Coordinates of C-alpha atoms in Angstrom, one line a residue:
X151 CA 12.7 -49.3 -34.6
X152 CA 9.1 -49.3 -36.1
X153 CA 8.0 -52.3 -34.1
X154 CA 9.3 -50.8 -30.9
X155 CA 7.5 -47.6 -31.6
X156 CA 4.2 -49.4 -32.3
X157 CA 4.6 -51.5 -29.2
X158 CA 5.3 -48.4 -27.1
X159 CA 2.4 -46.5 -28.6
X160 CA 0.0 -49.5 -28.0
X161 CA 1.2 -49.6 -24.4
X162 CA 0.6 -45.8 -24.0
X163 CA -2.9 -46.0 -25.4
X164 CA -3.7 -49.0 -23.2
X165 CA -2.5 -47.1 -20.2
X166 CA -4.6 -44.1 -21.1
X167 CA -7.7 -46.2 -21.6
X168 CA -7.2 -48.0 -18.3
X169 CA -6.8 -44.7 -16.5
X170 CA -9.9 -43.3 -18.2
X171 CA -12.0 -46.3 -17.2
X172 CA -10.7 -46.2 -13.6
X173 CA -11.5 -42.4 -13.3
X174 CA -14.9 -43.0 -14.8
X175 CA -15.7 -45.7 -12.4
X176 CA -14.4 -43.9 -9.4
X177 CA -16.8 -40.9 -9.9
X178 CA -19.9 -43.1 -10.3
X179 CA -22.3 -44.5 -7.8
X180 CA -23.1 -47.9 -9.4
X181 CA -24.2 -51.3 -8.2
X182 CA -25.1 -54.6 -9.7
X183 CA -23.5 -57.0 -12.1
X184 CA -22.7 -54.4 -14.7
X185 CA -20.8 -52.3 -12.3
X186 CA -19.0 -55.3 -10.9
X187 CA -18.0 -56.4 -14.4
X188 CA -16.7 -52.9 -15.2
X189 CA -14.6 -52.9 -12.0
X190 CA -13.2 -56.3 -12.8
X191 CA -12.4 -55.1 -16.3
X192 CA -10.4 -52.2 -14.8
X193 CA -8.4 -54.7 -12.7
X194 CA -7.7 -57.0 -15.6
X195 CA -6.8 -53.9 -17.7
X196 CA -4.2 -53.0 -15.1
X197 CA -2.7 -56.5 -15.3
X198 CA -2.7 -56.4 -19.1
X199 CA -1.0 -53.1 -19.1
X200 CA 1.8 -54.6 -16.9
X201 CA 2.1 -57.3 -19.6
X202 CA 2.3 -54.7 -22.3
X203 CA 5.0 -52.9 -20.3
X204 CA 7.0 -56.1 -20.0
X205 CA 6.8 -56.9 -23.7
X206 CA 7.8 -53.3 -24.6
X207 CA 10.9 -53.7 -22.4
X208 CA 11.7 -57.0 -24.1
X209 CA 11.2 -55.5 -27.5
X210 CA 13.4 -52.6 -26.6
X211 CA 16.1 -55.0 -25.4
X212 CA 15.9 -56.9 -28.6
X213 CA 16.1 -53.8 -30.8
X214 CA 19.1 -52.4 -29.0
X215 CA 20.9 -55.7 -28.8
X216 CA 20.6 -56.4 -32.5
X217 CA 21.2 -52.9 -33.6
X218 CA 24.1 -52.7 -36.0
X219 CA 24.3 -56.4 -36.6
X220 CA 22.7 -56.2 -40.0
X221 CA 20.6 -59.4 -39.4
X222 CA 17.1 -60.0 -38.1
X223 CA 17.6 -63.7 -37.8
X224 CA 16.9 -65.1 -34.3
X225 CA 19.4 -67.0 -32.3
X226 CA 19.4 -70.6 -33.6
X227 CA 19.1 -71.9 -30.1
X228 CA 15.7 -70.1 -29.7
X229 CA 14.1 -71.5 -32.9
X230 CA 11.1 -73.8 -32.6
X231 CA 11.7 -77.4 -33.7
X232 CA 9.5 -78.2 -36.7
X233 CA 7.4 -81.2 -36.0
X234 CA 6.4 -84.0 -38.3

């Protein structure tokens, strides 16, 4: 459960940082390249938060599916083939 907790905490902190940046930029009158870059960072931050949310859901599904099995080994069908 530790990995799931760390993943969820990271997602929460990323969301808080993204909201703080969006609120900060909405209350400012700014122009120029720096302001445009900050606004673009807010948009990319929202997209990255969606990715964090998706990976958190996937981690939660993995934790709850493998709970009680006593093994942390992945499914052999999902293992990466070792190259030469």
